[in-house]
Coordinates of C-alpha atoms and ligand atoms in Angstrom, one line a residue:
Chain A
X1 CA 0.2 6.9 22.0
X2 CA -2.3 6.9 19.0
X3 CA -1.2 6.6 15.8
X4 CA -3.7 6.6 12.5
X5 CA -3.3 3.1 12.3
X6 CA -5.5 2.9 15.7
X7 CA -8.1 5.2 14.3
X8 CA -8.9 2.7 11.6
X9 CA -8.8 -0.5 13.2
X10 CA -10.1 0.8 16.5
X11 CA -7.2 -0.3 18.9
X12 CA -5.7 1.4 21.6
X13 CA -2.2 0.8 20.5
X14 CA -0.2 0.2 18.0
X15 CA 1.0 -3.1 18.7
X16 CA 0.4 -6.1 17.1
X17 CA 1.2 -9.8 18.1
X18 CA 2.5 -11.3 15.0
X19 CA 1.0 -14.3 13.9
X20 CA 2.9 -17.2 14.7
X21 CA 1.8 -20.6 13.3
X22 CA 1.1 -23.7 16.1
X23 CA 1.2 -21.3 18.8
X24 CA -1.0 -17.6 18.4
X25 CA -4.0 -18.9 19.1
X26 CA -7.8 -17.8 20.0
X27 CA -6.3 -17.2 23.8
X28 CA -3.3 -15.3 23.4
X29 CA -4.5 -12.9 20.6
X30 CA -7.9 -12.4 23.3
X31 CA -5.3 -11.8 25.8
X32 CA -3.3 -8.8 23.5
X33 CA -6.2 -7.5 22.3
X34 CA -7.9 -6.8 26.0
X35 CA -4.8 -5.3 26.7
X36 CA -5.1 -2.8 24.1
X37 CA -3.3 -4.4 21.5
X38 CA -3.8 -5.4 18.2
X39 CA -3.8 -9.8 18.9
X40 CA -3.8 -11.9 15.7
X41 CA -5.0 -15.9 15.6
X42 CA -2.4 -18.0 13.0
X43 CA -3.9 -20.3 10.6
X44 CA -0.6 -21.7 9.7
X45 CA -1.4 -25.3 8.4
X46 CA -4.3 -26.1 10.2
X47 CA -7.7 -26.7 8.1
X48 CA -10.7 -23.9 9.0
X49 CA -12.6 -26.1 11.4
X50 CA -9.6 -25.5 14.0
X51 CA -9.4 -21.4 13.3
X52 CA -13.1 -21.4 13.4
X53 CA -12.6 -22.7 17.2
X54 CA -10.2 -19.9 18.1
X55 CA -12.0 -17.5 16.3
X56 CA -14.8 -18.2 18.5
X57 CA -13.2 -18.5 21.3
X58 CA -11.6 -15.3 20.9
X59 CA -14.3 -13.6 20.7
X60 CA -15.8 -15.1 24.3
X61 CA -13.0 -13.4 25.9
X62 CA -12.7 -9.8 24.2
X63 CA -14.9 -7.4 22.1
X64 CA -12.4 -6.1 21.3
X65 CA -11.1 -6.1 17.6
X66 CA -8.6 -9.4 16.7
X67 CA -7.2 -10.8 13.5
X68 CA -6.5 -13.9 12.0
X69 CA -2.8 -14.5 9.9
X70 CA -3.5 -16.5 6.7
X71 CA -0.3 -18.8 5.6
X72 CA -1.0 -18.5 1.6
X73 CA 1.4 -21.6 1.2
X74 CA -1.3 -23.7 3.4
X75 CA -3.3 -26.8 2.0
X76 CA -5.9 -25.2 3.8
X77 CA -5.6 -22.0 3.0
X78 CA -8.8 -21.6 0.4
X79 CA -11.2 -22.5 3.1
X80 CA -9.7 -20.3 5.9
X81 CA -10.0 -17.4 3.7
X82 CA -13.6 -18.0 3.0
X83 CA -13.6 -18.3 6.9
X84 CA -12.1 -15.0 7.9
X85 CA -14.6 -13.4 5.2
X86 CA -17.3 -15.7 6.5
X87 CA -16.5 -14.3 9.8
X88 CA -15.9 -10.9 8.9
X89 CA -12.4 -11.0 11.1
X90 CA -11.8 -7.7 11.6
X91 CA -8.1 -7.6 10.3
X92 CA -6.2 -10.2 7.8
X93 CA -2.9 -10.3 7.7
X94 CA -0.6 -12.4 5.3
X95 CA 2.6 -14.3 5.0
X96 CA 4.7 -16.1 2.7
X97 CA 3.5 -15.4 -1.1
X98 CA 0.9 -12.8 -2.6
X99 CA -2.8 -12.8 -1.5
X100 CA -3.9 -10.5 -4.9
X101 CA -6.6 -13.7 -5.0
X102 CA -8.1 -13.3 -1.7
X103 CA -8.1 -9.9 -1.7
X104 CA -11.3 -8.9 -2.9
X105 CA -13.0 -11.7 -1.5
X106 CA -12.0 -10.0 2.1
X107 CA -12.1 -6.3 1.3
X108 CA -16.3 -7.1 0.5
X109 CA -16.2 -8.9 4.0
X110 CA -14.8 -5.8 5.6
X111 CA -11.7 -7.0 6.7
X112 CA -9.1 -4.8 6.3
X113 CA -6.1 -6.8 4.6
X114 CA -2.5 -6.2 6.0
X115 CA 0.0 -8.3 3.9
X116 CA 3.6 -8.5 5.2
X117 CA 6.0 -7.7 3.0
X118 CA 10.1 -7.9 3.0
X119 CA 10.2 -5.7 -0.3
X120 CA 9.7 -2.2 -0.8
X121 CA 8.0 -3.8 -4.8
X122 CA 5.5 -6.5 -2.9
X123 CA 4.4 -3.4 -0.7
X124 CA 3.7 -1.2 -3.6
X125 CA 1.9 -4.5 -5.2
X126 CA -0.1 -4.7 -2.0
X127 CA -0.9 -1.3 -2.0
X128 CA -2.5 -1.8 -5.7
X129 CA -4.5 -4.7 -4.7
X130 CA -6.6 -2.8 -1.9
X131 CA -4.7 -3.4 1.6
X132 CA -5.4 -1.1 4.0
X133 CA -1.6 -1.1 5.5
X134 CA 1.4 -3.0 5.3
X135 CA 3.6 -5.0 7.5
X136 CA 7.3 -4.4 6.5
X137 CA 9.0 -6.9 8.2
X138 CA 13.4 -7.1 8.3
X139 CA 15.6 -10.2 8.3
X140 CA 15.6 -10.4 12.0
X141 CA 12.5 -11.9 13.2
X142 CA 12.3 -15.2 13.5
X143 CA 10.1 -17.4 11.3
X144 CA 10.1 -16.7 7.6
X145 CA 12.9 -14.0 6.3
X146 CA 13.4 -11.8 3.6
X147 CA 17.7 -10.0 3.0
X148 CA 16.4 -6.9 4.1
X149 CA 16.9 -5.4 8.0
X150 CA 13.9 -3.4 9.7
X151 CA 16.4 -0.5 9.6
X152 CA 17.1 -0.7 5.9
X153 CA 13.8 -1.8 4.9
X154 CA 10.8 0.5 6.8
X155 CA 11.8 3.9 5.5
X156 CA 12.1 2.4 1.7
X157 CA 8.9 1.1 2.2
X158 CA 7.7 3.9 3.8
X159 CA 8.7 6.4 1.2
X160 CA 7.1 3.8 -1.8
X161 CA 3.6 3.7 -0.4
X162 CA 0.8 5.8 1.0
X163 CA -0.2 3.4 3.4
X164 CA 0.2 3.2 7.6
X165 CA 3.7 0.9 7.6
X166 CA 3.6 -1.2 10.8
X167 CA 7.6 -2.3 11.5
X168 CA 8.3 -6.1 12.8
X169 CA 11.5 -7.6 13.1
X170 CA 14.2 -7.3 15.9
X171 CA 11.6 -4.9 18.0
X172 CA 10.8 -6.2 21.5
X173 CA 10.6 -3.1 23.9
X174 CA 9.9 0.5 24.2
X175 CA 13.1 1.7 22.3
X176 CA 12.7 -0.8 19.0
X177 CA 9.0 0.9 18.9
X178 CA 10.0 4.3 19.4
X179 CA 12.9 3.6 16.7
X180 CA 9.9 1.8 14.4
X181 CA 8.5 5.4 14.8
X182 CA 10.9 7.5 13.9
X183 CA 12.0 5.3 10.1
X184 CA 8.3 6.4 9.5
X185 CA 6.3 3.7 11.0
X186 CA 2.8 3.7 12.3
X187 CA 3.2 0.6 15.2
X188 CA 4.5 -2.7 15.5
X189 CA 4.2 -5.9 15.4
X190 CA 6.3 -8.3 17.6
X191 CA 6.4 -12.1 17.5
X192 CA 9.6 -13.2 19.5
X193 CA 8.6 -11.4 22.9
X194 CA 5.0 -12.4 22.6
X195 CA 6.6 -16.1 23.1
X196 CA 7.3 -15.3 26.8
X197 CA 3.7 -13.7 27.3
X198 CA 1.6 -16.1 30.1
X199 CA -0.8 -16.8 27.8
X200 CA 1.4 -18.2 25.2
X201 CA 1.3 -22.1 25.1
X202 CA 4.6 -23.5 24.4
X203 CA 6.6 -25.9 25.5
X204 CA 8.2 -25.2 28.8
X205 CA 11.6 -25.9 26.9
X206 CA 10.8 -23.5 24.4
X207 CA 10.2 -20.7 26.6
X208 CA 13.4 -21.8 28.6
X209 CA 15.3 -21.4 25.4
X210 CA 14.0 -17.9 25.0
X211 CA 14.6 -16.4 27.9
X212 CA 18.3 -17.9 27.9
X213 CA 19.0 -16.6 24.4
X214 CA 21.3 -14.0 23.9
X215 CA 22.0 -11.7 20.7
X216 CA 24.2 -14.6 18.5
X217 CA 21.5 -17.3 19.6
X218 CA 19.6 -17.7 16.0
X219 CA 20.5 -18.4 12.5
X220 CA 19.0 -18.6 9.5
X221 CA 18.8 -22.2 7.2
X222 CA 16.8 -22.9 4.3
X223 CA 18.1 -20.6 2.0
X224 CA 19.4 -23.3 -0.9
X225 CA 15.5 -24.5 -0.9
X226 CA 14.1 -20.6 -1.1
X227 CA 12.6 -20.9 2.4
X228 CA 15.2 -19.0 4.7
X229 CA 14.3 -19.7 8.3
X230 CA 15.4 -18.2 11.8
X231 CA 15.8 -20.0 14.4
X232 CA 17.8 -20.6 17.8
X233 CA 20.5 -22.8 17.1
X234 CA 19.6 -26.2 18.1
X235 CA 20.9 -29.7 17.3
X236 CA 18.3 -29.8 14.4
X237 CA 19.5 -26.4 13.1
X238 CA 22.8 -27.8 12.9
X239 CA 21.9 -31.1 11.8
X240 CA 19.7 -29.2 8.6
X241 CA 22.5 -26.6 8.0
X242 CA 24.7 -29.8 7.7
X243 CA 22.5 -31.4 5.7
X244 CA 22.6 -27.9 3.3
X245 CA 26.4 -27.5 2.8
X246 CA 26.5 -31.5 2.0
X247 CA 24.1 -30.5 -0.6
X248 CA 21.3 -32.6 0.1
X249 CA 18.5 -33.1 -2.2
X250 CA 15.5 -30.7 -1.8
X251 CA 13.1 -33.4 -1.1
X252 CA 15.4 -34.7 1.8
X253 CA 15.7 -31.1 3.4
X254 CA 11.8 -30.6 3.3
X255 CA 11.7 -34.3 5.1
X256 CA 14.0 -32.7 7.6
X257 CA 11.7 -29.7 7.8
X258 CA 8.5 -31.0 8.1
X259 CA 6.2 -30.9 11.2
X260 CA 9.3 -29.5 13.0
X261 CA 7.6 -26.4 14.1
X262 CA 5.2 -28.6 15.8
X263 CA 8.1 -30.8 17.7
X264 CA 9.4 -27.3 19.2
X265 CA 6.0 -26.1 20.4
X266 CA 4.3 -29.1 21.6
X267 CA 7.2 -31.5 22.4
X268 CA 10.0 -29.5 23.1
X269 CA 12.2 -31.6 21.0
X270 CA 15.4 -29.8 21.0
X271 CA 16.9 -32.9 18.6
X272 CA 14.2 -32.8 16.0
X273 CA 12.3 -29.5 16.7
X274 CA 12.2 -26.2 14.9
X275 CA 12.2 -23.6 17.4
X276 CA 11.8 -20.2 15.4
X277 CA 12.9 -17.2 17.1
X278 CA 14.1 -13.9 16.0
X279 CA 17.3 -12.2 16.9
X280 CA 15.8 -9.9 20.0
X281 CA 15.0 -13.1 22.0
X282 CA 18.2 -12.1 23.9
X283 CA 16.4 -9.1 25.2
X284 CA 13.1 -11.2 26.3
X285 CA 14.1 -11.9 30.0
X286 CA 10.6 -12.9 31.9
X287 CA 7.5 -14.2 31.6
X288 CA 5.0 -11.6 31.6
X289 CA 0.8 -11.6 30.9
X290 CA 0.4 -9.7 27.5
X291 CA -1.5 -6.7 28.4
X292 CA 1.4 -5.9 30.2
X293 CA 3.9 -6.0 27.6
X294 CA 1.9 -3.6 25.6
X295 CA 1.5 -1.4 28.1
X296 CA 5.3 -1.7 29.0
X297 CA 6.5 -1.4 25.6
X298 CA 3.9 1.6 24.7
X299 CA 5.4 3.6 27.9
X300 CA 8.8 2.9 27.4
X301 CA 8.3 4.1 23.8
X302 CA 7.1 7.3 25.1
X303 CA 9.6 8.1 27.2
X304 CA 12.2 7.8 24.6
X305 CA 10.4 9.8 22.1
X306 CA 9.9 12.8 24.7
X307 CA 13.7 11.7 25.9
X308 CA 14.8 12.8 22.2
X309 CA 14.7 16.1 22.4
X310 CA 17.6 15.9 24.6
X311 CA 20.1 16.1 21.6
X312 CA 18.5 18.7 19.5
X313 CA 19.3 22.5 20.5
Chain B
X1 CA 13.9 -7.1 -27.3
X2 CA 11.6 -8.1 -24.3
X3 CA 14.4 -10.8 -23.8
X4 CA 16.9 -8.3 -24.0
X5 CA 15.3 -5.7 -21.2
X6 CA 14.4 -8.8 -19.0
X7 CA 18.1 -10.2 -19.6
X8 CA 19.6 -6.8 -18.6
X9 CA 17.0 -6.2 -15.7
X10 CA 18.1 -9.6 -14.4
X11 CA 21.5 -8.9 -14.5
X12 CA 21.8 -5.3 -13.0
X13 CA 19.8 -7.5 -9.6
X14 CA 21.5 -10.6 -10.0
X15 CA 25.0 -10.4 -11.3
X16 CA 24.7 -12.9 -13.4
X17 CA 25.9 -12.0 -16.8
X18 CA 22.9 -10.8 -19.6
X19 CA 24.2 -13.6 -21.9
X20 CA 22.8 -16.4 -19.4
X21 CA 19.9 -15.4 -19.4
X22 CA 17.9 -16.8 -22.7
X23 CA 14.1 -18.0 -23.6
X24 CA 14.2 -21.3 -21.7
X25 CA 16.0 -20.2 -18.7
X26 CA 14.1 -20.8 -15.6
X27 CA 14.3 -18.2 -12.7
X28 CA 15.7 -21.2 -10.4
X29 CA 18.4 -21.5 -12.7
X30 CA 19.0 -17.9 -12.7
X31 CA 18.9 -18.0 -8.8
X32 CA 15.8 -15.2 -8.9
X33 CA 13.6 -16.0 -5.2
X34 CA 10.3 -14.7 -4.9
X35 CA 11.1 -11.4 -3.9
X36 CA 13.2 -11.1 -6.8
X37 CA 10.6 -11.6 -9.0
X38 CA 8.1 -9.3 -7.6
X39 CA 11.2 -6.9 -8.2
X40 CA 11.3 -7.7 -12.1
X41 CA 7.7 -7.8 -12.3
X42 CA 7.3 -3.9 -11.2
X43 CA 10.6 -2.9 -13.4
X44 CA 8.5 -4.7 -16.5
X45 CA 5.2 -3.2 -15.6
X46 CA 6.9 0.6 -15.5
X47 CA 8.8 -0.6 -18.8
X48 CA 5.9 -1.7 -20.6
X49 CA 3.0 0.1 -19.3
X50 CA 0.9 -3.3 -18.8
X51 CA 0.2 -4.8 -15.6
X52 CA 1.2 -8.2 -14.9
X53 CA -0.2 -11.0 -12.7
X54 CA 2.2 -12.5 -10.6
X55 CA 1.7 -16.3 -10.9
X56 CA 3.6 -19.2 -9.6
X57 CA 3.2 -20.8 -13.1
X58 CA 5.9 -18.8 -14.5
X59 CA 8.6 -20.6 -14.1
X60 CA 11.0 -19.7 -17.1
X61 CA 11.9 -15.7 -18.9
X62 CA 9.9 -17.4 -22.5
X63 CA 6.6 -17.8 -19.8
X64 CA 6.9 -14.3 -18.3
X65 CA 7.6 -12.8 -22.3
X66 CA 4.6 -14.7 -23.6
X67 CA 2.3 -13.3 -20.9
X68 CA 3.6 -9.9 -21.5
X69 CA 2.9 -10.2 -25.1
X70 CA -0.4 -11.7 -24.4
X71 CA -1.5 -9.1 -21.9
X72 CA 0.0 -6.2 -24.6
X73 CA -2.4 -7.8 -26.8
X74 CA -5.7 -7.1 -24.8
X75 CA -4.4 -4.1 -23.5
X76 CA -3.6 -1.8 -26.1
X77 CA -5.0 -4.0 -29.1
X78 CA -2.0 -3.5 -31.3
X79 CA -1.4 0.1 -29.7
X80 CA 2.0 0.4 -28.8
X81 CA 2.8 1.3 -25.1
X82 CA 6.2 0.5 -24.6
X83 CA 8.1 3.6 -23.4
X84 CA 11.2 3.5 -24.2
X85 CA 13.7 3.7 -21.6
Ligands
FMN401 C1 7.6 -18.8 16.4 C2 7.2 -17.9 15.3 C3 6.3 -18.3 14.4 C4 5.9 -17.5 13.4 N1 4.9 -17.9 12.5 C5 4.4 -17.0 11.6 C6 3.3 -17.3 10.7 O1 2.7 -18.4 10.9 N2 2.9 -16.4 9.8 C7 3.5 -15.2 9.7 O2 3.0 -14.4 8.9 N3 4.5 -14.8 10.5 C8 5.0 -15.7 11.4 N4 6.0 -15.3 12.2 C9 6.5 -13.9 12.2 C10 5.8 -13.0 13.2 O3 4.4 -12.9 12.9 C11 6.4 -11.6 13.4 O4 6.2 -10.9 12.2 C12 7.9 -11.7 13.7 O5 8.1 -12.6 14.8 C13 8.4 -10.3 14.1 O6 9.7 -10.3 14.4 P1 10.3 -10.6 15.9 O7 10.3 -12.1 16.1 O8 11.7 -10.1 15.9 O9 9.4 -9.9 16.9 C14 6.5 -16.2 13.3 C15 7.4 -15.8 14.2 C16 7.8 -16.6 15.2 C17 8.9 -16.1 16.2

């Protein structure tokens, strides 16, 4: 399978590991890249000495080409994107909030900018300010949501722009990535199933959760405060959707929220933690190395696309 | 008559009725998320032909009008480019 998109970044397939703040590092986006992938480092919160690290590190373990996910809401995030131009990361890609400020600053690095978007108007914005493909990504993947489903949302964006549309959200085998094809997509990215990938360093706990998860496991909170979240439900989800309905103050509910990303990944704190996770994390059943998911889900999509024909006289 | 495109805009995507929405309304108030303001922003750049920076800093409709006005300004220098629609 080779799609346009892996004629301009130079991959082998189209499937990305989303970036996923605390826990895509330097390691696991080596790990997807070597096996064809597209593997992406998260800055999340973390200043540009700590990216730096992975960055390097990364780049001891493939030569292959890796990118770097800018959070646009960070403290930090000024001096990380002077990094990934520094560093001439092959591919930036963006979450939460508009990078129009960063963008030129990249595109003279090289890099070629990949925002993700949850609106068919931020993609055609993107598209104006120089990216070189969009990732349209639907209400179901954990982390950070948009309103819209993949289903609902990749062939609008796909009809608004001229540029490759990767599809992330609810995708975590061959049939989700065949589907992504067919509503006009170019690859994927997945972030949920790349949790159970042996590279990826979570908490035991977390992973547990995951692979226990079934389809009514996650929910989204944060939607009074403009930051809709999903999750698994947890005692803290329920504790902070509690704290919602009761109306609490914004100031207490980002209290609530803070650092609890970090409790879920590190600690495994199921009574304080955060543990994001989209709403495929039912169909994530084993621990696997991450060249061989992409590999799996690249053959399975294959099969389905040739199985198609079936239907059609 | 900004107001009144912006007010009608907001309430075709909202819901809200075009009354509630007045000079020193702020896009909290009027329940408009990020998303939803990228959405107005691309309605109000094909309305009035001028492109708009998406800031933050905008916080109520008398910000995003005065901008508009501003940009009009440099833009067209007194030209008018509002198509009417
Ligand atoms: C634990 C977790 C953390 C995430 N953190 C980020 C992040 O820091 N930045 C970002 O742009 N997206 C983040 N995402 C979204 C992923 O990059 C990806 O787009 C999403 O997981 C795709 O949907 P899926 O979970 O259904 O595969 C995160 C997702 C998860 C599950």
């Amino acid at each position: 399978m080779q799609t346009e998109i892996c004629r301009l970044l130079g991959i082998r397939y189209p499937v990305f590991q989303g970036g996923m703040a605390w826990i895509a590092d330097g390691r696991l986006a080596a790990a997807v890249s070597e096996g064809g992938g597209l593997g992406i480092i998260a800055a999340g919160n973390a200043p540009a000495s700590y990216v730096e690290e992975q960055i390097h590190f990364a780049r001891k373990r493939t030569e292959k080409p890796f990118g770097l996910n800018v959070m646009l809401r960070s403290p930090f995030a000024d001096e990380v994107a002077d990094l990934a131009a520094r560093e001439g990361v092959r591919v930036v890609t963006t979450g939460a909030g508009n990078p129009a400020a960063f963008m030129d600053r990249w595109r003279r690095a090289g890099c070629a900018v990949i925002p993700v978007v949850a609106s068919v108007a931020m993609a055609k914005l993107m598209e104006r300010a120089g990216a070189a493909a969009v990732i349209a990504e639907g209400c179901e993947s954990g982390g950070h949501v948009g309103e819209t489903t993949t289903m609902a949302l990749v062939p609008q964006v796909c009809d608004a722009v001229r540029l490759p549309v990767i599809a992330a959200g609810g995708i975590a085998d061959g049939r989700g990535f065949a589907a992504a094809l067919m509503l006009g997509a170019q690859g994927i990215q997945m972030g949920t199933r790349f949790l159970c990938a042996g590279e990826c360093t979570i908490h035991p706990v977390y992973r547990e959760k995951i692979l226990r998860a079934t389809d009514r496991s996650t929910i989204v909170t944060g939607r009074r405060n403009g930051h809709p979240v999903r999750s698994l439900r947890t005692a803290f989800s329920r504790r902070y959707e509690e704290a919602e309905y009761r109306g609490a103050s914004e100031t207490e509910l980002d209290v609530l929220g803070t650092g609890a990303l970090r409790l879920a990944v590190q600690e495994g704190d199921l009574e304080s933690g955060c543990f994001l996770s989209g709403q495929i994390a039912g169909l994530v059943k084993r621990v696997q190395p991450a060249a061989e998911i992409v590999e799996e889900v690249t053959r399975e999509a294959e099969q389905c696309l040739k199985g198609t024909s079936r239907w059609v006289r | 008559m900004l107001l009144d495109k912006i007010a009608e805009l907001i309430s075709e995507r909202t819901g809200c009725g075009a009354g509630a929405v007045r000079m020193d309304s702020t896009f909290k108030d009027l329940n408009i998320d990020s998303l939803d303001r990228v959405d107005l922003l691309m309605d109000l750049e094909d309305y009035t032909g001028v492109q708009i920076e998406l800031s933050e800093k905008v916080e109520t409709v008398g910000d995003l009008i005065r901008i508009i006005e501003e940009k009009k300004k440099d833009a067209g220098k007194g030209e008018e480019t509002e198509n009417a629609n």
